[in-house]
């Protein structure tokens, strides 16, 4: 390898290391944020069970999906991906809510 090739490879390795460190930090933020979110949805599930409310609220879910799609566009994130992600979370939350009602 020439010195230029080695320098370029070293620089690329350092850039890669920096990106990966950022990704690792962001993954931690996502996990802790989801943990916090699920604490609130668990409380909502218990509240719904206590007051005999249905585990699912289709109107709220649709509004949340539309809101997340708008946020995704603002964040330069594929809105379809954001929609799939929120649908996955909503399905999990509904399962939790149903378990509180049994």
JSON list of C-alpha atoms in Angstrom, two decimals:
[
{"chain": "A", "resi": 1, "resn": "UNK", "atom": "CA", "xyz": [0.00, 0.00, 0.00]},
{"chain": "A", "resi": 2, "resn": "UNK", "atom": "CA", "xyz": [1.13, 3.50, -0.72]},
{"chain": "A", "resi": 3, "resn": "UNK", "atom": "CA", "xyz": [1.24, 6.13, 1.99]},
{"chain": "A", "resi": 4, "resn": "UNK", "atom": "CA", "xyz": [-1.75, 7.90, 0.43]},
{"chain": "A", "resi": 5, "resn": "UNK", "atom": "CA", "xyz": [-3.78, 4.69, 0.36]},
{"chain": "A", "resi": 6, "resn": "UNK", "atom": "CA", "xyz": [-2.84, 3.94, 3.97]},
{"chain": "A", "resi": 7, "resn": "UNK", "atom": "CA", "xyz": [-3.73, 7.50, 5.06]},
{"chain": "A", "resi": 8, "resn": "UNK", "atom": "CA", "xyz": [-7.08, 7.27, 3.27]},
{"chain": "A", "resi": 9, "resn": "UNK", "atom": "CA", "xyz": [-7.83, 3.88, 4.83]},
{"chain": "A", "resi": 10, "resn": "UNK", "atom": "CA", "xyz": [-6.90, 5.16, 8.30]},
{"chain": "A", "resi": 11, "resn": "UNK", "atom": "CA", "xyz": [-9.08, 8.23, 7.88]},
{"chain": "A", "resi": 12, "resn": "UNK", "atom": "CA", "xyz": [-11.98, 6.07, 6.70]},
{"chain": "A", "resi": 13, "resn": "UNK", "atom": "CA", "xyz": [-11.50, 3.76, 9.71]},
{"chain": "A", "resi": 14, "resn": "UNK", "atom": "CA", "xyz": [-11.63, 6.75, 12.08]},
{"chain": "A", "resi": 15, "resn": "UNK", "atom": "CA", "xyz": [-14.74, 8.14, 10.41]},
{"chain": "A", "resi": 16, "resn": "UNK", "atom": "CA", "xyz": [-16.36, 4.71, 10.60]},
{"chain": "A", "resi": 17, "resn": "UNK", "atom": "CA", "xyz": [-15.47, 4.48, 14.29]},
{"chain": "A", "resi": 18, "resn": "UNK", "atom": "CA", "xyz": [-17.10, 7.88, 14.93]},
{"chain": "A", "resi": 19, "resn": "UNK", "atom": "CA", "xyz": [-20.27, 6.95, 13.06]},
{"chain": "A", "resi": 20, "resn": "UNK", "atom": "CA", "xyz": [-20.53, 3.66, 14.94]},
{"chain": "A", "resi": 21, "resn": "UNK", "atom": "CA", "xyz": [-20.08, 5.41, 18.28]},
{"chain": "A", "resi": 22, "resn": "UNK", "atom": "CA", "xyz": [-22.94, 7.77, 17.36]},
{"chain": "A", "resi": 23, "resn": "UNK", "atom": "CA", "xyz": [-25.11, 4.86, 16.28]},
{"chain": "A", "resi": 24, "resn": "UNK", "atom": "CA", "xyz": [-24.43, 3.08, 19.59]},
{"chain": "A", "resi": 25, "resn": "UNK", "atom": "CA", "xyz": [-25.43, 6.20, 21.56]},
{"chain": "A", "resi": 26, "resn": "UNK", "atom": "CA", "xyz": [-28.58, 6.63, 19.48]},
{"chain": "A", "resi": 27, "resn": "UNK", "atom": "CA", "xyz": [-29.50, 2.95, 19.96]},
{"chain": "A", "resi": 28, "resn": "UNK", "atom": "CA", "xyz": [-29.24, 3.46, 23.72]},
{"chain": "A", "resi": 29, "resn": "UNK", "atom": "CA", "xyz": [-31.46, 6.54, 23.48]},
{"chain": "A", "resi": 30, "resn": "UNK", "atom": "CA", "xyz": [-34.03, 4.56, 21.47]},
{"chain": "A", "resi": 31, "resn": "UNK", "atom": "CA", "xyz": [-34.10, 1.71, 23.98]},
{"chain": "A", "resi": 32, "resn": "UNK", "atom": "CA", "xyz": [-34.44, 3.99, 27.01]},
{"chain": "A", "resi": 33, "resn": "UNK", "atom": "CA", "xyz": [-37.07, 6.10, 25.21]},
{"chain": "A", "resi": 34, "resn": "UNK", "atom": "CA", "xyz": [-39.08, 2.99, 24.34]},
{"chain": "A", "resi": 35, "resn": "UNK", "atom": "CA", "xyz": [-38.77, 1.84, 27.95]},
{"chain": "A", "resi": 36, "resn": "UNK", "atom": "CA", "xyz": [-40.17, 5.16, 29.16]},
{"chain": "A", "resi": 37, "resn": "UNK", "atom": "CA", "xyz": [-42.93, 5.06, 26.55]},
{"chain": "A", "resi": 38, "resn": "UNK", "atom": "CA", "xyz": [-43.98, 1.56, 27.61]},
{"chain": "A", "resi": 39, "resn": "UNK", "atom": "CA", "xyz": [-44.12, 2.62, 31.27]},
{"chain": "A", "resi": 40, "resn": "UNK", "atom": "CA", "xyz": [-46.77, 5.16, 30.25]},
{"chain": "A", "resi": 41, "resn": "UNK", "atom": "CA", "xyz": [-48.65, 2.75, 28.01]},
{"chain": "A", "resi": 42, "resn": "UNK", "atom": "CA", "xyz": [-48.70, 0.19, 30.84]},
{"chain": "A", "resi": 43, "resn": "UNK", "atom": "CA", "xyz": [-50.26, 2.84, 33.09]},
{"chain": "A", "resi": 44, "resn": "UNK", "atom": "CA", "xyz": [-52.81, 3.61, 30.36]},
{"chain": "A", "resi": 45, "resn": "UNK", "atom": "CA", "xyz": [-53.60, -0.10, 30.05]},
{"chain": "A", "resi": 46, "resn": "UNK", "atom": "CA", "xyz": [-54.23, -0.41, 33.79]},
{"chain": "A", "resi": 47, "resn": "UNK", "atom": "CA", "xyz": [-56.39, 2.72, 33.72]},
{"chain": "A", "resi": 48, "resn": "UNK", "atom": "CA", "xyz": [-58.42, 1.37, 30.81]},
{"chain": "A", "resi": 49, "resn": "UNK", "atom": "CA", "xyz": [-58.88, -1.98, 32.57]},
{"chain": "A", "resi": 50, "resn": "UNK", "atom": "CA", "xyz": [-59.96, -0.28, 35.79]},
{"chain": "A", "resi": 51, "resn": "UNK", "atom": "CA", "xyz": [-62.57, 1.80, 33.96]},
{"chain": "A", "resi": 52, "resn": "UNK", "atom": "CA", "xyz": [-63.64, -0.96, 31.55]},
{"chain": "A", "resi": 53, "resn": "UNK", "atom": "CA", "xyz": [-62.42, 0.92, 28.49]},
{"chain": "A", "resi": 54, "resn": "UNK", "atom": "CA", "xyz": [-61.48, -0.92, 25.28]},
{"chain": "A", "resi": 55, "resn": "UNK", "atom": "CA", "xyz": [-57.79, -1.81, 24.89]},
{"chain": "A", "resi": 56, "resn": "UNK", "atom": "CA", "xyz": [-57.68, -0.22, 21.43]},
{"chain": "A", "resi": 57, "resn": "UNK", "atom": "CA", "xyz": [-58.55, 3.32, 20.36]},
{"chain": "A", "resi": 58, "resn": "UNK", "atom": "CA", "xyz": [-58.57, 3.29, 16.54]},
{"chain": "A", "resi": 59, "resn": "UNK", "atom": "CA", "xyz": [-59.15, 7.04, 16.20]},
{"chain": "A", "resi": 60, "resn": "UNK", "atom": "CA", "xyz": [-56.16, 7.85, 18.43]},
{"chain": "A", "resi": 61, "resn": "UNK", "atom": "CA", "xyz": [-54.03, 5.26, 16.68]},
{"chain": "A", "resi": 62, "resn": "UNK", "atom": "CA", "xyz": [-54.83, 6.74, 13.26]},
{"chain": "A", "resi": 63, "resn": "UNK", "atom": "CA", "xyz": [-54.06, 10.25, 14.52]},
{"chain": "A", "resi": 64, "resn": "UNK", "atom": "CA", "xyz": [-50.76, 9.07, 15.99]},
{"chain": "A", "resi": 65, "resn": "UNK", "atom": "CA", "xyz": [-49.77, 7.37, 12.75]},
{"chain": "A", "resi": 66, "resn": "UNK", "atom": "CA", "xyz": [-50.55, 10.52, 10.75]},
{"chain": "A", "resi": 67, "resn": "UNK", "atom": "CA", "xyz": [-48.61, 12.63, 13.27]},
{"chain": "A", "resi": 68, "resn": "UNK", "atom": "CA", "xyz": [-45.61, 10.29, 13.13]},
{"chain": "A", "resi": 69, "resn": "UNK", "atom": "CA", "xyz": [-45.65, 10.31, 9.33]},
{"chain": "A", "resi": 70, "resn": "UNK", "atom": "CA", "xyz": [-45.48, 14.13, 9.41]},
{"chain": "A", "resi": 71, "resn": "UNK", "atom": "CA", "xyz": [-42.64, 14.03, 11.94]},
{"chain": "A", "resi": 72, "resn": "UNK", "atom": "CA", "xyz": [-40.82, 11.48, 9.80]},
{"chain": "A", "resi": 73, "resn": "UNK", "atom": "CA", "xyz": [-41.04, 13.77, 6.78]},
{"chain": "A", "resi": 74, "resn": "UNK", "atom": "CA", "xyz": [-39.66, 16.66, 8.85]},
{"chain": "A", "resi": 75, "resn": "UNK", "atom": "CA", "xyz": [-36.83, 14.42, 10.08]},
{"chain": "A", "resi": 76, "resn": "UNK", "atom": "CA", "xyz": [-36.02, 13.19, 6.57]},
{"chain": "A", "resi": 77, "resn": "UNK", "atom": "CA", "xyz": [-37.03, 9.65, 7.54]},
{"chain": "A", "resi": 78, "resn": "UNK", "atom": "CA", "xyz": [-39.04, 7.38, 5.27]},
{"chain": "A", "resi": 79, "resn": "UNK", "atom": "CA", "xyz": [-42.65, 7.93, 6.44]},
{"chain": "A", "resi": 80, "resn": "UNK", "atom": "CA", "xyz": [-43.58, 4.38, 5.43]},
{"chain": "A", "resi": 81, "resn": "UNK", "atom": "CA", "xyz": [-40.87, 3.02, 7.73]},
{"chain": "A", "resi": 82, "resn": "UNK", "atom": "CA", "xyz": [-42.10, 5.28, 10.55]},
{"chain": "A", "resi": 83, "resn": "UNK", "atom": "CA", "xyz": [-45.66, 4.05, 10.00]},
{"chain": "A", "resi": 84, "resn": "UNK", "atom": "CA", "xyz": [-44.58, 0.39, 10.13]},
{"chain": "A", "resi": 85, "resn": "UNK", "atom": "CA", "xyz": [-42.54, 1.06, 13.27]},
{"chain": "A", "resi": 86, "resn": "UNK", "atom": "CA", "xyz": [-45.45, 2.77, 15.06]},
{"chain": "A", "resi": 87, "resn": "UNK", "atom": "CA", "xyz": [-47.88, 0.04, 13.95]},
{"chain": "A", "resi": 88, "resn": "UNK", "atom": "CA", "xyz": [-45.54, -2.52, 15.51]},
{"chain": "A", "resi": 89, "resn": "UNK", "atom": "CA", "xyz": [-45.43, -0.55, 18.78]},
{"chain": "A", "resi": 90, "resn": "UNK", "atom": "CA", "xyz": [-49.22, -0.04, 18.80]},
{"chain": "A", "resi": 91, "resn": "UNK", "atom": "CA", "xyz": [-49.81, -3.77, 18.31]},
{"chain": "A", "resi": 92, "resn": "UNK", "atom": "CA", "xyz": [-47.53, -4.51, 21.27]},
{"chain": "A", "resi": 93, "resn": "UNK", "atom": "CA", "xyz": [-49.27, -1.90, 23.44]},
{"chain": "A", "resi": 94, "resn": "UNK", "atom": "CA", "xyz": [-52.71, -3.33, 22.60]},
{"chain": "A", "resi": 95, "resn": "UNK", "atom": "CA", "xyz": [-51.49, -6.79, 23.65]},
{"chain": "A", "resi": 96, "resn": "UNK", "atom": "CA", "xyz": [-50.32, -5.31, 26.96]},
{"chain": "A", "resi": 97, "resn": "UNK", "atom": "CA", "xyz": [-53.69, -3.57, 27.42]},
{"chain": "A", "resi": 98, "resn": "UNK", "atom": "CA", "xyz": [-55.54, -6.80, 26.73]},
{"chain": "A", "resi": 99, "resn": "UNK", "atom": "CA", "xyz": [-53.43, -8.62, 29.31]},
{"chain": "A", "resi": 100, "resn": "UNK", "atom": "CA", "xyz": [-54.47, -6.06, 31.95]},
{"chain": "A", "resi": 101, "resn": "UNK", "atom": "CA", "xyz": [-58.11, -6.78, 31.21]},
{"chain": "A", "resi": 102, "resn": "UNK", "atom": "CA", "xyz": [-57.84, -10.52, 31.77]}
]
